[in-house]
C-alpha positions as CSV (number, residue, x, y, z in Angstrom):
1,X,132.2,38.9,72.7
2,X,135.4,37.1,73.3
3,X,138.6,38.7,73.6
4,X,142.2,37.6,73.3
5,X,144.3,36.4,76.1
6,X,146.9,34.1,74.9
7,X,149.5,35.3,77.3
8,X,150.4,38.3,79.2
9,X,153.0,40.7,78.0
10,X,152.5,39.9,74.4
11,X,149.6,40.9,72.2
12,X,148.7,37.5,70.7
13,X,145.0,36.9,71.3
14,X,143.2,33.9,72.3
15,X,141.1,33.3,75.2
16,X,139.7,36.2,76.9
17,X,136.4,37.1,75.8
18,X,136.5,40.5,77.1
19,X,139.7,40.9,78.8
20,X,139.6,44.4,77.6
21,X,138.8,47.2,80.1
22,X,136.5,49.5,78.1
23,X,137.4,52.5,80.2
24,X,139.9,53.8,82.7
25,X,140.3,56.8,84.9
26,X,143.5,58.7,85.5
27,X,143.3,61.0,88.5
28,X,145.5,63.6,86.7
29,X,143.6,63.6,83.4
30,X,139.9,62.8,84.2
31,X,139.0,65.3,86.9
32,X,138.6,68.2,84.5
33,X,136.5,66.1,82.2
34,X,134.1,64.7,84.8
35,X,130.5,65.7,84.3
36,X,127.4,64.1,85.7
37,X,126.5,61.9,82.8
38,X,122.7,62.2,83.5
39,X,123.0,65.8,82.3
40,X,123.2,64.4,78.8
41,X,119.5,63.6,79.0
42,X,118.6,67.1,79.7
43,X,120.9,68.5,77.0
44,X,119.4,66.1,74.4
45,X,115.7,65.3,74.6
46,X,116.0,63.1,71.5
47,X,118.4,60.8,73.5
48,X,115.8,60.4,76.2
49,X,113.2,59.3,73.7
50,X,115.4,57.0,71.6
51,X,118.2,55.7,73.7
52,X,118.7,54.1,77.1
53,X,119.2,56.4,80.1
54,X,122.6,56.5,81.6
55,X,121.4,55.2,84.8
56,X,118.2,53.2,85.2
57,X,116.3,52.5,88.4
58,X,117.4,53.0,91.9
59,X,121.0,52.3,92.6
60,X,122.6,50.9,95.7
61,X,124.1,53.6,97.7
62,X,127.8,53.4,97.1
63,X,129.6,53.7,100.4
64,X,132.8,55.6,100.4
65,X,135.5,52.9,100.1
66,X,138.2,53.2,102.6
67,X,141.3,51.2,102.0
68,X,141.0,47.7,103.4
69,X,144.6,48.0,104.5
70,X,147.3,50.7,104.4
71,X,150.0,49.9,101.9
72,X,152.3,52.5,103.5
73,X,152.4,50.4,106.7
74,X,153.7,47.3,104.8
75,X,157.5,47.6,104.6
76,X,159.4,46.2,101.7
77,X,160.8,43.2,103.6
78,X,157.2,42.0,104.5
79,X,155.9,42.6,100.9
80,X,158.9,40.7,99.5
81,X,158.0,37.8,101.8
82,X,154.4,37.9,100.5
83,X,155.6,38.0,96.9
84,X,157.9,35.0,97.5
85,X,155.1,32.9,99.0
86,X,152.7,34.0,96.2
87,X,155.2,32.9,93.5
88,X,155.8,29.5,95.2
89,X,152.0,28.9,95.5
90,X,151.5,29.9,91.8
91,X,154.2,27.5,90.7
92,X,152.9,24.6,92.7
93,X,149.2,25.1,91.8
94,X,149.4,25.9,88.1
95,X,148.8,29.6,88.2
96,X,151.1,30.0,85.1
97,X,151.3,31.0,81.5
98,X,153.8,30.5,78.8
99,X,156.8,32.7,78.7
100,X,157.1,34.4,75.4
101,X,160.9,34.4,75.5
102,X,160.7,30.6,75.0
103,X,159.9,29.8,71.4
104,X,158.1,26.5,72.2
105,X,156.1,27.9,75.1
106,X,152.9,28.3,73.0
107,X,153.0,24.8,71.6
108,X,154.8,22.4,74.0
109,X,153.2,22.1,77.5
110,X,155.7,22.4,80.4
111,X,158.3,24.4,78.4
112,X,159.0,28.0,79.3
113,X,156.5,28.7,82.2
114,X,156.1,31.8,84.3
115,X,153.6,32.9,86.9
116,X,150.5,34.7,85.6
117,X,150.5,38.5,86.3
118,X,148.7,39.0,89.6
119,X,147.6,41.5,92.2
120,X,149.4,40.6,95.3
121,X,146.3,41.2,97.5
122,X,142.6,41.2,96.7
123,X,140.7,44.3,95.8
124,X,137.9,45.7,98.0
125,X,134.5,45.4,96.5
126,X,131.1,46.3,98.1
127,X,129.1,43.2,98.9
128,X,125.8,44.7,97.7
129,X,127.2,45.2,94.2
130,X,128.7,41.7,94.2
131,X,125.3,40.3,94.9
132,X,123.7,42.5,92.3
133,X,126.1,41.2,89.6
134,X,125.6,37.6,90.6
135,X,121.8,37.9,90.8
136,X,121.4,39.3,87.2
137,X,123.7,36.7,85.6
138,X,120.9,34.1,85.0
139,X,118.8,36.9,83.5
140,X,121.5,37.9,81.1
141,X,122.1,34.2,80.2
142,X,118.4,33.8,79.3
143,X,118.5,37.1,77.4
144,X,121.4,35.9,75.2
145,X,119.5,32.7,74.4
146,X,116.3,34.4,73.4
147,X,118.1,37.0,71.3
148,X,120.0,34.3,69.5
149,X,116.7,32.7,68.4
150,X,115.6,35.9,66.7
151,X,117.5,35.7,63.4
152,X,115.8,38.7,61.9
153,X,116.7,40.9,64.8
154,X,120.4,39.9,64.5
155,X,120.5,40.4,60.8
156,X,118.6,43.7,60.8
157,X,120.6,45.1,63.7
158,X,123.9,44.3,62.1
159,X,123.0,45.0,58.5
160,X,124.8,48.3,58.3
161,X,127.8,47.1,60.3
162,X,128.0,44.3,57.7
163,X,128.7,46.8,55.0
164,X,131.8,48.3,56.8
165,X,133.1,45.4,58.8
166,X,134.4,42.4,56.8
167,X,134.7,40.2,59.9
168,X,131.1,40.8,61.0
169,X,130.0,40.4,57.4
170,X,131.5,36.9,57.2
171,X,129.9,35.8,60.5
172,X,126.5,37.1,59.3
173,X,126.9,35.2,56.0
174,X,127.3,31.9,57.9
175,X,124.4,32.9,60.1
176,X,122.3,33.7,57.0
177,X,123.1,30.3,55.5
178,X,121.9,28.6,58.7
179,X,118.6,30.6,58.6
180,X,118.1,29.6,55.0
181,X,118.5,26.0,55.9
182,X,116.2,26.4,58.9
183,X,119.0,24.9,61.0
184,X,117.9,24.4,64.5
185,X,120.3,24.1,67.5
186,X,118.3,21.8,69.8
187,X,121.1,21.8,72.4
188,X,122.4,25.3,73.1
189,X,125.4,25.9,75.4
190,X,126.7,29.3,76.5
191,X,129.7,29.9,78.7
192,X,129.5,33.7,79.1
193,X,131.1,36.5,81.0
194,X,129.5,39.8,81.9
195,X,132.0,42.6,82.7
196,X,131.2,45.5,85.1
197,X,132.8,48.5,86.7
198,X,131.7,50.6,89.7
199,X,131.1,54.1,88.5
200,X,131.7,56.8,91.1
201,X,129.8,59.4,88.9
202,X,126.5,57.6,89.1
203,X,127.0,55.3,92.1
204,X,126.1,52.4,89.9
205,X,127.4,49.0,88.8
206,X,127.6,49.5,85.1
207,X,128.0,46.7,82.5
208,X,130.8,47.1,80.0
209,X,130.4,44.0,77.8
210,X,128.4,40.8,77.3
211,X,130.9,38.2,76.2
212,X,129.7,35.1,74.5
213,X,132.8,33.6,72.9
214,X,136.1,32.5,74.3
215,X,135.5,33.8,77.8
216,X,139.0,33.4,79.2
217,X,140.5,32.7,82.6
218,X,137.9,30.5,84.3
219,X,140.8,28.3,85.2
220,X,143.3,30.9,86.4
221,X,140.8,33.1,88.1
222,X,139.8,30.4,90.5
223,X,143.4,29.9,91.4
224,X,144.0,33.6,92.0
225,X,141.1,33.5,94.5
226,X,142.6,30.5,96.2
227,X,146.0,32.2,96.2
228,X,144.7,35.3,98.0
229,X,142.8,33.1,100.5
230,X,146.0,31.2,101.2
231,X,148.0,34.4,101.7
232,X,145.4,35.9,104.0
233,X,145.2,32.8,106.1
234,X,149.0,33.1,106.7
235,X,149.3,36.9,106.9
236,X,145.8,38.3,107.4
237,X,146.3,39.1,111.0
238,X,149.4,41.1,110.3
239,X,147.6,42.9,107.4
240,X,144.3,43.3,109.2
241,X,142.0,41.5,106.8
242,X,140.1,38.2,106.8
243,X,140.5,35.4,104.2
244,X,136.8,34.5,104.6
245,X,135.9,37.8,102.9
246,X,137.3,36.5,99.6
247,X,134.4,34.7,97.9
248,X,134.9,31.1,96.9
249,X,135.4,30.9,93.1
250,X,134.2,27.7,91.4
251,X,134.5,28.9,87.8
252,X,136.6,26.0,86.5
253,X,134.4,23.3,88.0
254,X,131.1,25.0,86.9
255,X,132.3,25.6,83.3
256,X,133.6,22.0,83.0
257,X,130.4,20.6,84.5
258,X,128.3,22.6,82.0
259,X,130.4,21.2,79.1
260,X,130.0,17.7,80.5
261,X,126.2,18.1,80.7
262,X,126.1,19.3,77.1
263,X,128.2,16.2,76.1
264,X,125.7,14.0,77.9
265,X,122.8,15.6,76.1
266,X,124.5,14.8,72.8
267,X,124.1,11.1,73.7
268,X,127.1,9.7,72.0
269,X,129.5,8.2,74.7
270,X,132.2,7.7,72.1
271,X,132.2,11.4,71.0
272,X,134.8,13.9,72.2
273,X,134.8,17.6,73.3
274,X,136.9,19.6,70.9
275,X,138.6,22.9,72.0
276,X,139.3,25.3,69.2
277,X,142.6,27.0,70.0
278,X,145.0,29.4,68.4
279,X,148.1,28.0,66.7
280,X,150.4,29.3,69.5
281,X,148.6,29.5,72.8
282,X,150.6,30.7,75.8
283,X,147.4,30.8,77.9
284,X,147.0,27.0,77.3
285,X,147.1,26.2,81.0
286,X,143.9,28.1,81.7
287,X,142.3,25.9,79.1
288,X,143.9,22.7,80.2
289,X,142.5,23.2,83.7
290,X,139.0,22.8,82.2
291,X,140.1,19.8,80.1
292,X,141.6,18.0,83.1
293,X,138.3,18.2,85.0
294,X,136.4,16.8,81.9
295,X,138.9,13.9,81.8
296,X,139.3,13.1,85.5
297,X,135.8,13.9,86.8
298,X,133.6,13.1,83.8
299,X,135.8,10.6,81.8
300,X,135.4,12.7,78.6
301,X,138.1,12.7,75.9
302,X,139.2,16.2,75.0
303,X,141.0,17.1,71.8
304,X,142.6,20.5,70.8
305,X,142.5,21.7,67.2
306,X,143.1,25.0,65.4
307,X,140.5,26.0,62.8
308,X,142.9,25.2,60.0
309,X,143.3,21.7,61.4
310,X,139.5,21.3,61.5
311,X,139.3,22.3,57.9
312,X,142.0,19.8,57.0
313,X,140.8,16.8,59.1
314,X,137.1,17.5,59.4
315,X,133.9,16.4,57.6
316,X,130.2,16.3,58.3
317,X,128.4,13.0,57.7
318,X,125.0,12.6,56.2
319,X,123.4,12.5,59.7
320,X,125.3,15.8,60.5
321,X,127.8,14.2,62.8
322,X,131.0,16.2,62.9
323,X,134.1,14.0,62.4
324,X,137.6,15.5,63.1
325,X,140.7,13.3,62.9
326,X,138.5,10.2,62.8
327,X,136.6,11.1,66.0
328,X,133.0,12.1,66.4
329,X,132.7,15.5,68.1
330,X,129.9,16.1,70.6
331,X,130.8,19.6,71.8
332,X,132.9,22.4,70.1
333,X,134.3,24.8,72.7
334,X,135.8,28.0,71.1
335,X,138.8,29.5,72.7
336,X,139.7,31.1,69.3
337,X,137.7,32.4,66.4
338,X,136.6,35.8,67.7
339,X,138.9,38.1,65.8
340,X,140.0,38.6,62.1
341,X,143.5,37.4,63.2
342,X,142.0,34.0,63.9
343,X,140.9,33.8,60.2
344,X,144.1,34.4,58.1
345,X,142.8,32.3,55.2
346,X,139.7,30.7,53.7
347,X,140.6,27.5,55.6
348,X,139.5,29.0,58.9
349,X,136.2,30.3,57.5
350,X,135.5,26.9,55.9
351,X,136.1,25.3,59.3
352,X,133.7,27.6,61.0
353,X,131.0,26.9,58.4
354,X,131.7,23.2,58.7
355,X,131.2,23.3,62.5
356,X,128.0,25.3,62.1
357,X,126.5,22.8,59.6
358,X,127.1,19.9,62.0
359,X,125.0,18.6,64.8
360,X,127.7,19.2,67.4
361,X,126.9,21.4,70.3
362,X,128.6,24.8,69.6
363,X,129.9,26.9,72.4
364,X,129.0,29.4,71.1
365,X,126.8,28.9,68.0
366,X,127.1,31.6,65.3
367,X,123.9,33.1,66.7
368,X,125.3,33.3,70.3
369,X,128.5,34.7,68.9
370,X,126.7,37.5,67.1
371,X,124.5,38.2,70.1
372,X,127.6,39.2,72.0
373,X,128.6,41.9,69.5
374,X,128.8,45.5,70.7
375,X,126.2,46.7,68.3
376,X,123.6,44.2,69.7
377,X,124.5,45.4,73.2
378,X,123.7,48.9,72.1
379,X,120.5,47.9,70.4
380,X,119.3,46.1,73.6
381,X,119.9,49.2,75.6
382,X,117.3,51.1,73.6
383,X,113.9,51.7,75.3
384,X,111.4,48.9,74.6
385,X,113.9,46.5,73.0
386,X,114.3,44.2,76.1
387,X,110.5,43.8,76.1
388,X,110.8,42.0,72.8
389,X,112.7,39.2,74.5
390,X,111.7,39.2,78.2
391,X,108.2,39.4,79.8
392,X,108.9,40.0,83.5
393,X,109.0,43.7,84.2
394,X,111.1,43.3,87.4
395,X,113.7,41.3,85.5
396,X,113.8,43.9,82.8
397,X,114.3,46.6,85.3
398,X,117.2,44.7,87.0
399,X,119.0,44.4,83.6
400,X,118.4,48.0,82.7
401,X,119.9,49.2,86.0
402,X,123.2,47.7,84.8
403,X,123.2,49.4,81.4
404,X,125.7,52.2,80.8
405,X,124.9,54.9,78.2
406,X,125.2,53.3,74.7
407,X,124.6,55.1,71.5
408,X,124.7,54.7,67.8
409,X,126.8,57.2,65.8
410,X,123.7,58.1,63.9
411,X,122.7,60.2,66.9
412,X,124.0,63.6,65.9
413,X,123.5,65.2,69.3
414,X,125.5,62.6,71.1
415,X,128.2,62.7,68.5
416,X,128.3,66.5,68.9
417,X,128.7,66.0,72.7
418,X,131.4,63.4,72.2
419,X,133.4,65.8,70.0
420,X,133.1,68.5,72.6
421,X,133.8,66.3,75.6
422,X,135.7,63.2,74.3
423,X,136.9,62.3,77.7
424,X,133.3,61.3,78.7
425,X,133.0,58.7,76.0
426,X,134.6,55.5,74.7
427,X,134.4,54.7,71.0
428,X,134.1,50.9,70.5
429,X,134.6,49.1,67.2
430,X,133.4,45.5,66.5
431,X,136.7,44.1,67.6
432,X,137.9,41.9,70.5
433,X,141.2,41.0,72.0
434,X,142.5,44.2,73.6
435,X,143.8,47.4,72.3
436,X,140.9,48.3,70.0
437,X,138.8,50.8,71.9
438,X,139.3,54.6,71.3
439,X,139.7,57.1,74.1
440,X,140.3,60.8,74.8
441,X,141.2,63.1,72.0
442,X,141.3,60.1,69.6
443,X,137.5,59.9,70.0
444,X,137.1,63.5,68.7
445,X,139.6,62.9,65.8
446,X,137.9,59.7,64.7
447,X,134.4,61.2,64.9
448,X,135.5,64.2,62.8
449,X,137.1,61.8,60.3
450,X,133.9,59.8,60.0
451,X,131.9,63.0,59.4
452,X,134.1,63.8,56.5
453,X,134.0,60.3,55.0
454,X,130.2,60.1,55.2
455,X,127.7,58.2,57.3
456,X,128.5,54.7,56.1
457,X,131.4,54.3,58.4
458,X,129.4,55.1,61.5
459,X,128.0,51.5,61.6
460,X,131.4,50.1,62.5
461,X,131.4,51.8,65.9
462,X,129.2,52.6,68.9
463,X,129.7,55.2,71.6
464,X,129.6,54.2,75.2
465,X,129.5,56.3,78.4
466,X,133.0,56.4,79.9
467,X,133.0,55.0,83.4
468,X,135.0,56.5,86.2
469,X,135.8,53.8,88.8
470,X,137.6,54.3,92.1
471,X,141.4,54.5,92.0
472,X,143.3,52.6,94.7
473,X,147.0,51.9,95.5
474,X,147.8,48.3,94.8
475,X,150.8,45.9,94.5
476,X,150.9,44.4,91.0
477,X,153.3,41.5,90.4
478,X,154.8,40.7,87.0
479,X,157.8,38.5,86.2
480,X,158.5,38.0,89.9
481,X,158.7,41.7,90.7
482,X,156.1,43.8,92.5
483,X,155.3,47.5,91.8
484,X,153.0,49.8,93.7
485,X,150.5,51.5,91.3
486,X,147.4,53.5,91.4
487,X,145.0,51.0,89.8
488,X,141.3,50.4,88.9
489,X,139.5,47.1,88.6
490,X,136.9,45.4,86.5
491,X,134.6,42.5,87.7
492,X,133.7,39.8,85.2
493,X,130.9,37.4,86.3
494,X,130.8,34.0,84.6
495,X,127.5,32.5,83.5
496,X,126.7,29.0,82.2
497,X,123.6,28.3,80.2
498,X,122.5,25.0,78.7
499,X,119.1,24.3,77.1
500,X,118.0,21.1,75.4
501,X,115.0,21.9,73.3
502,X,112.4,23.3,75.7
503,X,114.2,22.2,78.9
504,X,116.7,24.5,80.7
505,X,119.3,22.3,82.2
506,X,121.8,24.9,83.5
507,X,121.3,28.6,84.1
508,X,123.7,29.8,86.8
509,X,126.3,32.3,87.9
510,X,129.5,30.4,87.6
511,X,132.3,32.2,89.4
512,X,134.1,35.4,88.6
513,X,137.2,37.1,87.2
514,X,138.6,40.2,88.7
515,X,141.1,42.2,86.6
516,X,143.1,45.1,87.8
517,X,145.2,47.5,85.7
518,X,147.2,50.7,86.1
519,X,144.7,53.6,86.2
520,X,146.6,55.6,83.6
521,X,146.2,52.9,81.0
522,X,143.2,53.0,78.7
523,X,143.2,49.3,77.8
524,X,143.2,46.5,80.3
525,X,143.6,43.1,78.6
526,X,145.6,40.7,80.8
527,X,146.9,38.8,77.7
528,X,147.7,42.0,75.9
529,X,149.9,43.1,78.8
530,X,147.7,45.8,80.3
531,X,146.2,44.1,83.4
532,X,146.7,41.5,86.1
533,X,144.5,38.8,87.5
534,X,142.9,39.6,90.9
535,X,140.2,38.6,93.3
536,X,137.7,40.5,95.4
537,X,137.5,41.3,99.0
538,X,133.9,41.9,100.2
539,X,133.3,45.0,102.2
């Protein structure tokens, strides 16, 4: 699901559907906890029968990753020159966010800007895994669409979560009302992001999240790739790496084109695209990069509204046309609405229901939104569940190969193992936006607390295998200053999907987002101040 990225060093949430690293590995703390996760299957036969295996299918052989360059050979004077050029490039090309120290920076464009937090140089990433992540993206796009159409599966899978999670309960209530009305979404648009890490324990590319709402940074991620290509064209010979090994990233263009095609399918040339935003959005420039392409390339009018403004200015006509501020809305693109903080009053919930009742194309619809929840991800990882939605056995095998270990807290054997070895697990609630996942000894404490309180609270969480990625030395740049850190990275691959009735118009991999964070930090949200934007260098 979406996660919050309204800026960088503050914790306001907005546009990062998954900017949260679900795991991290600290060299000093994780080594004593490392255990071959496949051994869980032999310790717990029940898990083998009822849950997904921790690694599925044949993995690519993970080559030992040698540093693509030696940071120790780069003296401070040279690095400072790189930093200076990177900051100039960022300023000239819009690789910026609002500066929280300026009161107006979340409301008034052009006031209080600073460069986005970035990795100075790209991160090495094996090309075989890059291709794997790209190739499965259309399959995951299709899976989300098919799951979204199975209202009974969504309602049943989240029925227990509904009892203990008020936010999920409100979403399900809206979904239930649409089912009762037999409301059909003839035009379905998804702008997704699928997040992965390379796990050294299993030599596998493992998926962390499927994000279906407010997938952030398609604008800025493209710019970071271009920045790194520019730096390597100038300094690659001195560093010893080639700019051509940084993949071209077309995320902004592809997302904007998908929005434009959805607008065309709506067939009202006078209608607008409406972006749902948070009241103070310091990550507005990432969003405006998409809006500018819609205006300049496709001649589409874009408006920005908070949910509260939609409730105040909006209505649905008899023909189900959504009118906001006197304008018909063809497409509603959510860059907000994925967290309880985005719904401080009934006004926001009224607006969400109003949008869902209309004929506007929703990105995402309430069904797509629910499909991205962590509980649904865990349900899909169970043996036999993918077969409910997909027919091709080879496609199913490709998706399963990416699944990390995911378990319900109803599995007493897995809960027992997590209490004994909490460092091997991540405990994930139905929350987005950064800073919500539970790690280390806190896993044990929360599981013991839930055992005392009774089984009802179990439905608010899932357990996930903790992934142990490679740790590398990197230069991370914030507020104009670079620091060398041991860091780990997470790859997010964007996917665009558009279906009009029975016709699939768009189903493609749509660029990527690389995020890097200090290895000792459990959380990794860029907007929440944990990570930086990065790109990949294929090896």
